[in-house]
mmCIF file of the C-alpha atoms, coordinates in Angstrom:
data_MODEL
# 
_entry.id   MODEL 
# 
loop_
_atom_site.group_PDB 
_atom_site.id 
_atom_site.type_symbol 
_atom_site.label_atom_id 
_atom_site.label_alt_id 
_atom_site.label_comp_id 
_atom_site.label_asym_id 
_atom_site.label_entity_id 
_atom_site.label_seq_id 
_atom_site.pdbx_PDB_ins_code 
_atom_site.Cartn_x 
_atom_site.Cartn_y 
_atom_site.Cartn_z 
_atom_site.occupancy 
_atom_site.B_iso_or_equiv 
_atom_site.pdbx_formal_charge 
_atom_site.auth_seq_id 
_atom_site.auth_comp_id 
_atom_site.auth_asym_id 
_atom_site.auth_atom_id 
_atom_site.pdbx_PDB_model_num 
ATOM 1   C CA . MET A 1 1   ? 42.387 -10.165 66.395 1.00 0.00 ? 1   MET A CA 1 
ATOM 2   C CA . LYS A 1 2   ? 43.544 -8.494  69.594 1.00 0.00 ? 2   LYS A CA 1 
ATOM 3   C CA . GLU A 1 3   ? 46.808 -9.680  71.036 1.00 0.00 ? 3   GLU A CA 1 
ATOM 4   C CA . SER A 1 4   ? 45.558 -9.948  74.589 1.00 0.00 ? 4   SER A CA 1 
ATOM 5   C CA . GLY A 1 5   ? 42.203 -9.942  76.318 1.00 0.00 ? 5   GLY A CA 1 
ATOM 6   C CA . ARG A 1 6   ? 43.658 -7.962  79.232 1.00 0.00 ? 6   ARG A CA 1 
ATOM 7   C CA . LYS A 1 7   ? 44.704 -4.341  79.283 1.00 0.00 ? 7   LYS A CA 1 
ATOM 8   C CA . GLN A 1 8   ? 48.413 -3.686  79.679 1.00 0.00 ? 8   GLN A CA 1 
ATOM 9   C CA . GLY A 1 9   ? 49.364 -3.542  83.356 1.00 0.00 ? 9   GLY A CA 1 
ATOM 10  C CA . ALA A 1 10  ? 45.800 -4.272  84.508 1.00 0.00 ? 10  ALA A CA 1 
ATOM 11  C CA . ALA A 1 11  ? 44.620 -7.450  86.164 1.00 0.00 ? 11  ALA A CA 1 
ATOM 12  C CA . SER A 1 12  ? 41.266 -7.411  84.321 1.00 0.00 ? 12  SER A CA 1 
ATOM 13  C CA . PRO A 1 13  ? 40.247 -10.944 83.424 1.00 0.00 ? 13  PRO A CA 1 
ATOM 14  C CA . CYS A 1 14  ? 39.308 -11.940 79.871 1.00 0.00 ? 14  CYS A CA 1 
ATOM 15  C CA . ALA A 1 15  ? 35.628 -12.429 79.026 1.00 0.00 ? 15  ALA A CA 1 
ATOM 16  C CA . ALA A 1 16  ? 35.932 -16.198 79.492 1.00 0.00 ? 16  ALA A CA 1 
ATOM 17  C CA . CYS A 1 17  ? 37.461 -16.023 82.973 1.00 0.00 ? 17  CYS A CA 1 
ATOM 18  C CA . LYS A 1 18  ? 35.030 -13.290 83.958 1.00 0.00 ? 18  LYS A CA 1 
ATOM 19  C CA . LEU A 1 19  ? 32.043 -15.428 82.908 1.00 0.00 ? 19  LEU A CA 1 
ATOM 20  C CA . LEU A 1 20  ? 33.476 -18.543 84.540 1.00 0.00 ? 20  LEU A CA 1 
ATOM 21  C CA . ARG A 1 21  ? 34.322 -16.483 87.668 1.00 0.00 ? 21  ARG A CA 1 
ATOM 22  C CA . ARG A 1 22  ? 37.889 -17.600 87.891 1.00 0.00 ? 22  ARG A CA 1 
ATOM 23  C CA . ARG A 1 23  ? 41.262 -15.945 88.092 1.00 0.00 ? 23  ARG A CA 1 
ATOM 24  C CA . CYS A 1 24  ? 42.687 -15.180 84.636 1.00 0.00 ? 24  CYS A CA 1 
ATOM 25  C CA . ALA A 1 25  ? 46.211 -16.607 84.507 1.00 0.00 ? 25  ALA A CA 1 
ATOM 26  C CA . GLN A 1 26  ? 49.003 -14.965 82.517 1.00 0.00 ? 26  GLN A CA 1 
ATOM 27  C CA . ASP A 1 27  ? 48.975 -17.901 80.056 1.00 0.00 ? 27  ASP A CA 1 
ATOM 28  C CA . CYS A 1 28  ? 45.160 -18.100 79.762 1.00 0.00 ? 28  CYS A CA 1 
ATOM 29  C CA . VAL A 1 29  ? 44.284 -19.794 76.459 1.00 0.00 ? 29  VAL A CA 1 
ATOM 30  C CA . PHE A 1 30  ? 41.081 -17.736 76.164 1.00 0.00 ? 30  PHE A CA 1 
ATOM 31  C CA . ALA A 1 31  ? 42.564 -14.253 76.748 1.00 0.00 ? 31  ALA A CA 1 
ATOM 32  C CA . PRO A 1 32  ? 43.887 -13.552 73.211 1.00 0.00 ? 32  PRO A CA 1 
ATOM 33  C CA . TYR A 1 33  ? 40.568 -14.471 71.594 1.00 0.00 ? 33  TYR A CA 1 
ATOM 34  C CA . PHE A 1 34  ? 37.891 -13.408 74.091 1.00 0.00 ? 34  PHE A CA 1 
ATOM 35  C CA . PRO A 1 35  ? 38.728 -9.884  75.300 1.00 0.00 ? 35  PRO A CA 1 
ATOM 36  C CA . ALA A 1 36  ? 37.010 -8.458  78.364 1.00 0.00 ? 36  ALA A CA 1 
ATOM 37  C CA . ASP A 1 37  ? 35.144 -5.849  76.293 1.00 0.00 ? 37  ASP A CA 1 
ATOM 38  C CA . GLU A 1 38  ? 33.311 -8.547  74.254 1.00 0.00 ? 38  GLU A CA 1 
ATOM 39  C CA . PRO A 1 39  ? 31.596 -10.719 76.891 1.00 0.00 ? 39  PRO A CA 1 
ATOM 40  C CA . GLN A 1 40  ? 28.732 -11.893 74.641 1.00 0.00 ? 40  GLN A CA 1 
ATOM 41  C CA . LYS A 1 41  ? 31.222 -13.466 72.237 1.00 0.00 ? 41  LYS A CA 1 
ATOM 42  C CA . PHE A 1 42  ? 32.395 -15.990 74.824 1.00 0.00 ? 42  PHE A CA 1 
ATOM 43  C CA . ALA A 1 43  ? 28.960 -16.340 76.419 1.00 0.00 ? 43  ALA A CA 1 
ATOM 44  C CA . ASN A 1 44  ? 27.511 -17.695 73.152 1.00 0.00 ? 44  ASN A CA 1 
ATOM 45  C CA . VAL A 1 45  ? 30.488 -19.982 72.513 1.00 0.00 ? 45  VAL A CA 1 
ATOM 46  C CA . HIS A 1 46  ? 30.267 -21.294 76.087 1.00 0.00 ? 46  HIS A CA 1 
ATOM 47  C CA . LYS A 1 47  ? 26.516 -21.845 75.785 1.00 0.00 ? 47  LYS A CA 1 
ATOM 48  C CA . VAL A 1 48  ? 26.898 -23.906 72.583 1.00 0.00 ? 48  VAL A CA 1 
ATOM 49  C CA . PHE A 1 49  ? 30.232 -25.697 73.010 1.00 0.00 ? 49  PHE A CA 1 
ATOM 50  C CA . GLY A 1 50  ? 31.060 -25.496 76.718 1.00 0.00 ? 50  GLY A CA 1 
ATOM 51  C CA . ALA A 1 51  ? 34.189 -23.892 78.157 1.00 0.00 ? 51  ALA A CA 1 
ATOM 52  C CA . SER A 1 52  ? 35.937 -27.207 78.716 1.00 0.00 ? 52  SER A CA 1 
ATOM 53  C CA . ASN A 1 53  ? 35.478 -28.310 75.103 1.00 0.00 ? 53  ASN A CA 1 
ATOM 54  C CA . VAL A 1 54  ? 36.623 -24.932 73.755 1.00 0.00 ? 54  VAL A CA 1 
ATOM 55  C CA . ASN A 1 55  ? 39.674 -25.098 76.015 1.00 0.00 ? 55  ASN A CA 1 
ATOM 56  C CA . LYS A 1 56  ? 40.543 -28.600 74.739 1.00 0.00 ? 56  LYS A CA 1 
ATOM 57  C CA . MET A 1 57  ? 40.061 -27.598 71.093 1.00 0.00 ? 57  MET A CA 1 
ATOM 58  C CA . LEU A 1 58  ? 42.264 -24.519 71.445 1.00 0.00 ? 58  LEU A CA 1 
ATOM 59  C CA . GLN A 1 59  ? 45.032 -26.381 73.249 1.00 0.00 ? 59  GLN A CA 1 
ATOM 60  C CA . GLU A 1 60  ? 45.113 -29.121 70.598 1.00 0.00 ? 60  GLU A CA 1 
ATOM 61  C CA . LEU A 1 61  ? 45.550 -26.601 67.772 1.00 0.00 ? 61  LEU A CA 1 
ATOM 62  C CA . PRO A 1 62  ? 48.762 -24.848 66.785 1.00 0.00 ? 62  PRO A CA 1 
ATOM 63  C CA . VAL A 1 63  ? 48.801 -21.201 67.886 1.00 0.00 ? 63  VAL A CA 1 
ATOM 64  C CA . HIS A 1 64  ? 48.605 -19.898 64.289 1.00 0.00 ? 64  HIS A CA 1 
ATOM 65  C CA . GLN A 1 65  ? 45.286 -21.728 63.720 1.00 0.00 ? 65  GLN A CA 1 
ATOM 66  C CA . ARG A 1 66  ? 43.549 -20.771 66.946 1.00 0.00 ? 66  ARG A CA 1 
ATOM 67  C CA . GLY A 1 67  ? 42.262 -17.416 65.710 1.00 0.00 ? 67  GLY A CA 1 
ATOM 68  C CA . ASP A 1 68  ? 40.473 -19.036 62.784 1.00 0.00 ? 68  ASP A CA 1 
ATOM 69  C CA . ALA A 1 69  ? 39.071 -21.764 65.030 1.00 0.00 ? 69  ALA A CA 1 
ATOM 70  C CA . VAL A 1 70  ? 37.705 -19.183 67.476 1.00 0.00 ? 70  VAL A CA 1 
ATOM 71  C CA . SER A 1 71  ? 36.213 -17.201 64.609 1.00 0.00 ? 71  SER A CA 1 
ATOM 72  C CA . SER A 1 72  ? 34.459 -20.343 63.341 1.00 0.00 ? 72  SER A CA 1 
ATOM 73  C CA . MET A 1 73  ? 33.210 -21.259 66.813 1.00 0.00 ? 73  MET A CA 1 
ATOM 74  C CA . VAL A 1 74  ? 31.867 -17.730 67.363 1.00 0.00 ? 74  VAL A CA 1 
ATOM 75  C CA . TYR A 1 75  ? 30.081 -17.807 64.000 1.00 0.00 ? 75  TYR A CA 1 
ATOM 76  C CA . GLU A 1 76  ? 28.542 -21.219 64.674 1.00 0.00 ? 76  GLU A CA 1 
ATOM 77  C CA . ALA A 1 77  ? 27.572 -20.253 68.215 1.00 0.00 ? 77  ALA A CA 1 
ATOM 78  C CA . ASN A 1 78  ? 25.901 -17.034 67.055 1.00 0.00 ? 78  ASN A CA 1 
ATOM 79  C CA . ALA A 1 79  ? 24.040 -18.985 64.347 1.00 0.00 ? 79  ALA A CA 1 
ATOM 80  C CA . ARG A 1 80  ? 22.927 -21.556 66.937 1.00 0.00 ? 80  ARG A CA 1 
ATOM 81  C CA . VAL A 1 81  ? 21.666 -18.811 69.243 1.00 0.00 ? 81  VAL A CA 1 
ATOM 82  C CA . ARG A 1 82  ? 19.639 -17.306 66.374 1.00 0.00 ? 82  ARG A CA 1 
ATOM 83  C CA . ASP A 1 83  ? 18.423 -20.670 65.066 1.00 0.00 ? 83  ASP A CA 1 
ATOM 84  C CA . PRO A 1 84  ? 18.776 -23.416 67.702 1.00 0.00 ? 84  PRO A CA 1 
ATOM 85  C CA . VAL A 1 85  ? 17.591 -26.196 65.382 1.00 0.00 ? 85  VAL A CA 1 
ATOM 86  C CA . TYR A 1 86  ? 19.536 -25.587 62.175 1.00 0.00 ? 86  TYR A CA 1 
ATOM 87  C CA . GLY A 1 87  ? 22.305 -23.125 63.111 1.00 0.00 ? 87  GLY A CA 1 
ATOM 88  C CA . CYS A 1 88  ? 24.676 -22.469 60.204 1.00 0.00 ? 88  CYS A CA 1 
ATOM 89  C CA . VAL A 1 89  ? 22.960 -25.062 58.046 1.00 0.00 ? 89  VAL A CA 1 
ATOM 90  C CA . GLY A 1 90  ? 19.768 -22.986 58.188 1.00 0.00 ? 90  GLY A CA 1 
ATOM 91  C CA . ALA A 1 91  ? 21.635 -19.901 56.998 1.00 0.00 ? 91  ALA A CA 1 
ATOM 92  C CA . ILE A 1 92  ? 23.340 -21.854 54.211 1.00 0.00 ? 92  ILE A CA 1 
ATOM 93  C CA . SER A 1 93  ? 20.033 -23.406 53.146 1.00 0.00 ? 93  SER A CA 1 
ATOM 94  C CA . SER A 1 94  ? 18.352 -20.007 53.069 1.00 0.00 ? 94  SER A CA 1 
ATOM 95  C CA . LEU A 1 95  ? 21.160 -18.551 50.959 1.00 0.00 ? 95  LEU A CA 1 
ATOM 96  C CA . GLN A 1 96  ? 21.013 -21.541 48.588 1.00 0.00 ? 96  GLN A CA 1 
ATOM 97  C CA . GLN A 1 97  ? 17.274 -21.004 48.107 1.00 0.00 ? 97  GLN A CA 1 
ATOM 98  C CA . GLN A 1 98  ? 17.932 -17.339 47.306 1.00 0.00 ? 98  GLN A CA 1 
ATOM 99  C CA . ILE A 1 99  ? 20.598 -18.352 44.771 1.00 0.00 ? 99  ILE A CA 1 
ATOM 100 C CA . ASP A 1 100 ? 18.192 -20.821 43.135 1.00 0.00 ? 100 ASP A CA 1 
ATOM 101 C CA . ALA A 1 101 ? 15.437 -18.189 42.910 1.00 0.00 ? 101 ALA A CA 1 
ATOM 102 C CA . LEU A 1 102 ? 17.823 -15.607 41.460 1.00 0.00 ? 102 LEU A CA 1 
ATOM 103 C CA . GLN A 1 103 ? 19.185 -18.095 38.915 1.00 0.00 ? 103 GLN A CA 1 
ATOM 104 C CA . THR A 1 104 ? 15.609 -18.840 37.819 1.00 0.00 ? 104 THR A CA 1 
ATOM 105 C CA . GLN A 1 105 ? 14.888 -15.115 37.467 1.00 0.00 ? 105 GLN A CA 1 
ATOM 106 C CA . LEU A 1 106 ? 18.096 -14.651 35.477 1.00 0.00 ? 106 LEU A CA 1 
ATOM 107 C CA . ALA A 1 107 ? 17.240 -17.534 33.140 1.00 0.00 ? 107 ALA A CA 1 
ATOM 108 C CA . LEU A 1 108 ? 13.765 -16.083 32.545 1.00 0.00 ? 108 LEU A CA 1 
ATOM 109 C CA . ALA A 1 109 ? 15.214 -12.643 31.827 1.00 0.00 ? 109 ALA A CA 1 
ATOM 110 C CA . GLN A 1 110 ? 17.771 -14.099 29.413 1.00 0.00 ? 110 GLN A CA 1 
ATOM 111 C CA . ALA A 1 111 ? 15.056 -16.105 27.647 1.00 0.00 ? 111 ALA A CA 1 
ATOM 112 C CA . GLU A 1 112 ? 12.957 -12.954 27.337 1.00 0.00 ? 112 GLU A CA 1 
ATOM 113 C CA . VAL A 1 113 ? 15.909 -11.075 25.823 1.00 0.00 ? 113 VAL A CA 1 
ATOM 114 C CA . VAL A 1 114 ? 16.415 -13.858 23.267 1.00 0.00 ? 114 VAL A CA 1 
ATOM 115 C CA . HIS A 1 115 ? 12.681 -13.899 22.496 1.00 0.00 ? 115 HIS A CA 1 
ATOM 116 C CA . LEU A 1 116 ? 12.605 -10.116 21.997 1.00 0.00 ? 116 LEU A CA 1 
ATOM 117 C CA . ARG A 1 117 ? 15.682 -10.199 19.744 1.00 0.00 ? 117 ARG A CA 1 
ATOM 118 C CA . VAL A 1 118 ? 14.120 -12.927 17.612 1.00 0.00 ? 118 VAL A CA 1 
ATOM 119 C CA . ARG A 1 119 ? 10.861 -10.956 17.365 1.00 0.00 ? 119 ARG A CA 1 
ATOM 120 C CA . GLN A 1 120 ? 12.762 -7.789  16.482 1.00 0.00 ? 120 GLN A CA 1 
ATOM 121 C CA . THR A 1 121 ? 14.761 -9.594  13.805 1.00 0.00 ? 121 THR A CA 1 
ATOM 122 C CA . ALA A 1 122 ? 11.613 -11.183 12.373 1.00 0.00 ? 122 ALA A CA 1 
ATOM 123 C CA . SER A 1 123 ? 9.833  -7.826  12.374 1.00 0.00 ? 123 SER A CA 1 
ATOM 124 C CA . LEU A 1 124 ? 12.718 -6.149  10.568 1.00 0.00 ? 124 LEU A CA 1 
ATOM 125 C CA . SER A 1 125 ? 12.902 -8.998  8.057  1.00 0.00 ? 125 SER A CA 1 
ATOM 126 C CA . ASN A 1 126 ? 9.152  -8.767  7.315  1.00 0.00 ? 126 ASN A CA 1 
ATOM 127 C CA . HIS A 1 127 ? 9.524  -5.065  6.538  1.00 0.00 ? 127 HIS A CA 1 
ATOM 128 C CA . GLY A 1 128 ? 12.446 -5.524  4.126  1.00 0.00 ? 128 GLY A CA 1 
ATOM 129 C CA . PHE A 1 129 ? 15.215 -4.671  6.579  1.00 0.00 ? 129 PHE A CA 1 
ATOM 130 C CA . GLY A 1 130 ? 16.649 -8.146  7.125  1.00 0.00 ? 130 GLY A CA 1 
ATOM 131 C CA . PRO A 1 131 ? 20.263 -9.033  6.504  1.00 0.00 ? 131 PRO A CA 1 
ATOM 132 C CA . GLY A 1 132 ? 19.485 -10.846 3.238  1.00 0.00 ? 132 GLY A CA 1 
ATOM 133 C CA . SER A 1 133 ? 17.108 -8.302  1.751  1.00 0.00 ? 133 SER A CA 1 
ATOM 134 C CA . PRO A 1 134 ? 18.185 -6.337  -1.342 1.00 0.00 ? 134 PRO A CA 1 
ATOM 135 C CA . SER A 1 135 ? 17.382 -3.021  0.319  1.00 0.00 ? 135 SER A CA 1 
ATOM 136 C CA . SER A 1 136 ? 19.411 -3.610  3.444  1.00 0.00 ? 136 SER A CA 1 
ATOM 137 C CA . SER A 1 137 ? 21.852 -0.712  3.007  1.00 0.00 ? 137 SER A CA 1 
ATOM 138 C CA . GLY A 1 138 ? 21.464 2.229   5.360  1.00 0.00 ? 138 GLY A CA 1 
ATOM 139 C CA . SER A 1 139 ? 19.494 2.531   8.569  1.00 0.00 ? 139 SER A CA 1 
ATOM 140 C CA . PRO A 1 140 ? 15.895 1.328   8.870  1.00 0.00 ? 140 PRO A CA 1 
ATOM 141 C CA . SER A 1 141 ? 14.654 4.848   9.516  1.00 0.00 ? 141 SER A CA 1 
ATOM 142 C CA . SER A 1 142 ? 16.330 6.164   6.323  1.00 0.00 ? 142 SER A CA 1 
ATOM 143 C CA . LYS A 1 143 ? 14.510 3.487   4.279  1.00 0.00 ? 143 LYS A CA 1 
ATOM 144 C CA . LEU A 1 144 ? 11.244 4.471   5.874  1.00 0.00 ? 144 LEU A CA 1 
ATOM 145 C CA . ARG A 1 145 ? 11.800 8.143   5.077  1.00 0.00 ? 145 ARG A CA 1 
ATOM 146 C CA . GLY A 1 146 ? 12.662 7.259   1.483  1.00 0.00 ? 146 GLY A CA 1 
ATOM 147 C CA . SER A 1 147 ? 9.492  5.253   0.936  1.00 0.00 ? 147 SER A CA 1 
ATOM 148 C CA . GLN A 1 148 ? 7.304  7.674   2.934  1.00 0.00 ? 148 GLN A CA 1 
ATOM 149 C CA . ALA A 1 149 ? 6.001  4.774   5.059  1.00 0.00 ? 149 ALA A CA 1 
ATOM 150 C CA . LYS A 1 150 ? 5.117  5.140   8.734  1.00 0.00 ? 150 LYS A CA 1 
ATOM 151 C CA . PRO A 1 151 ? 8.021  4.297   11.039 1.00 0.00 ? 151 PRO A CA 1 
ATOM 152 C CA . ILE A 1 152 ? 7.768  1.009   12.920 1.00 0.00 ? 152 ILE A CA 1 
ATOM 153 C CA . PHE A 1 153 ? 9.447  2.427   15.999 1.00 0.00 ? 153 PHE A CA 1 
ATOM 154 C CA . ASP A 1 154 ? 9.751  5.935   17.370 1.00 0.00 ? 154 ASP A CA 1 
ATOM 155 C CA . MET A 1 155 ? 13.544 5.656   17.298 1.00 0.00 ? 155 MET A CA 1 
ATOM 156 C CA . ASP A 1 156 ? 16.219 3.810   15.356 1.00 0.00 ? 156 ASP A CA 1 
ATOM 157 C CA . MET A 1 157 ? 16.901 0.335   16.714 1.00 0.00 ? 157 MET A CA 1 
ATOM 158 C CA . VAL A 1 158 ? 20.231 -1.379  16.267 1.00 0.00 ? 158 VAL A CA 1 
ATOM 159 C CA . VAL A 1 159 ? 20.273 -5.171  16.110 1.00 0.00 ? 159 VAL A CA 1 
ATOM 160 C CA . ASP A 1 160 ? 23.598 -6.884  16.591 1.00 0.00 ? 160 ASP A CA 1 
ATOM 161 C CA . GLN A 1 161 ? 23.212 -9.673  14.048 1.00 0.00 ? 161 GLN A CA 1 
ATOM 162 C CA . ALA A 1 162 ? 26.511 -11.278 15.034 1.00 0.00 ? 162 ALA A CA 1 
ATOM 163 C CA . SER A 1 163 ? 25.433 -11.898 18.615 1.00 0.00 ? 163 SER A CA 1 
ATOM 164 C CA . LEU A 1 164 ? 22.050 -13.408 17.731 1.00 0.00 ? 164 LEU A CA 1 
ATOM 165 C CA . GLY A 1 165 ? 23.568 -16.808 17.070 1.00 0.00 ? 165 GLY A CA 1 
ATOM 166 C CA . GLU A 1 166 ? 25.546 -16.883 20.321 1.00 0.00 ? 166 GLU A CA 1 
ATOM 167 C CA . SER A 1 167 ? 24.181 -18.803 23.243 1.00 0.00 ? 167 SER A CA 1 
ATOM 168 C CA . MET A 1 168 ? 22.760 -16.691 26.043 1.00 0.00 ? 168 MET A CA 1 
ATOM 169 C CA . TRP A 1 169 ? 23.390 -19.472 28.552 1.00 0.00 ? 169 TRP A CA 1 
ATOM 170 C CA . SER A 1 170 ? 27.163 -19.543 28.452 1.00 0.00 ? 170 SER A CA 1 
ATOM 171 C CA . CYS A 1 171 ? 29.085 -17.618 31.097 1.00 0.00 ? 171 CYS A CA 1 
# 
């Protein structure tokens, strides 16, 4: 945040005083937060909240909290200008819908992974490569070469038997 809305040694008013067409006093409450080079920032805040209300809010707050309050007012004002009906709530709602859709996609992908692991394990078990089969030593492709059978897959596949029992839904 800039320390002052006015240039050093210049009598240039802050964006708020410029918009309100008034003289910018040395102790102007708007000057530190609405510099002259960002006029749209105050214009939106003024349009949504009104200069008098912003002035009252800033004067009621301790100096160390004013920067955050101005930042919040600017964000809300910009959201209101973009979406006059819903403002920030519209943005939050849109983001929540995106989160819900992405969580659904993630759950479907995790379920598909579990389904494919179960199918892979069942397929390996049906071909004598399961964990309880008597011929389960060595890699699946070495067993296939030894018995001269056609390979099931074009490459060796490693199944982590230990992680099959773990829940895919825990974080």
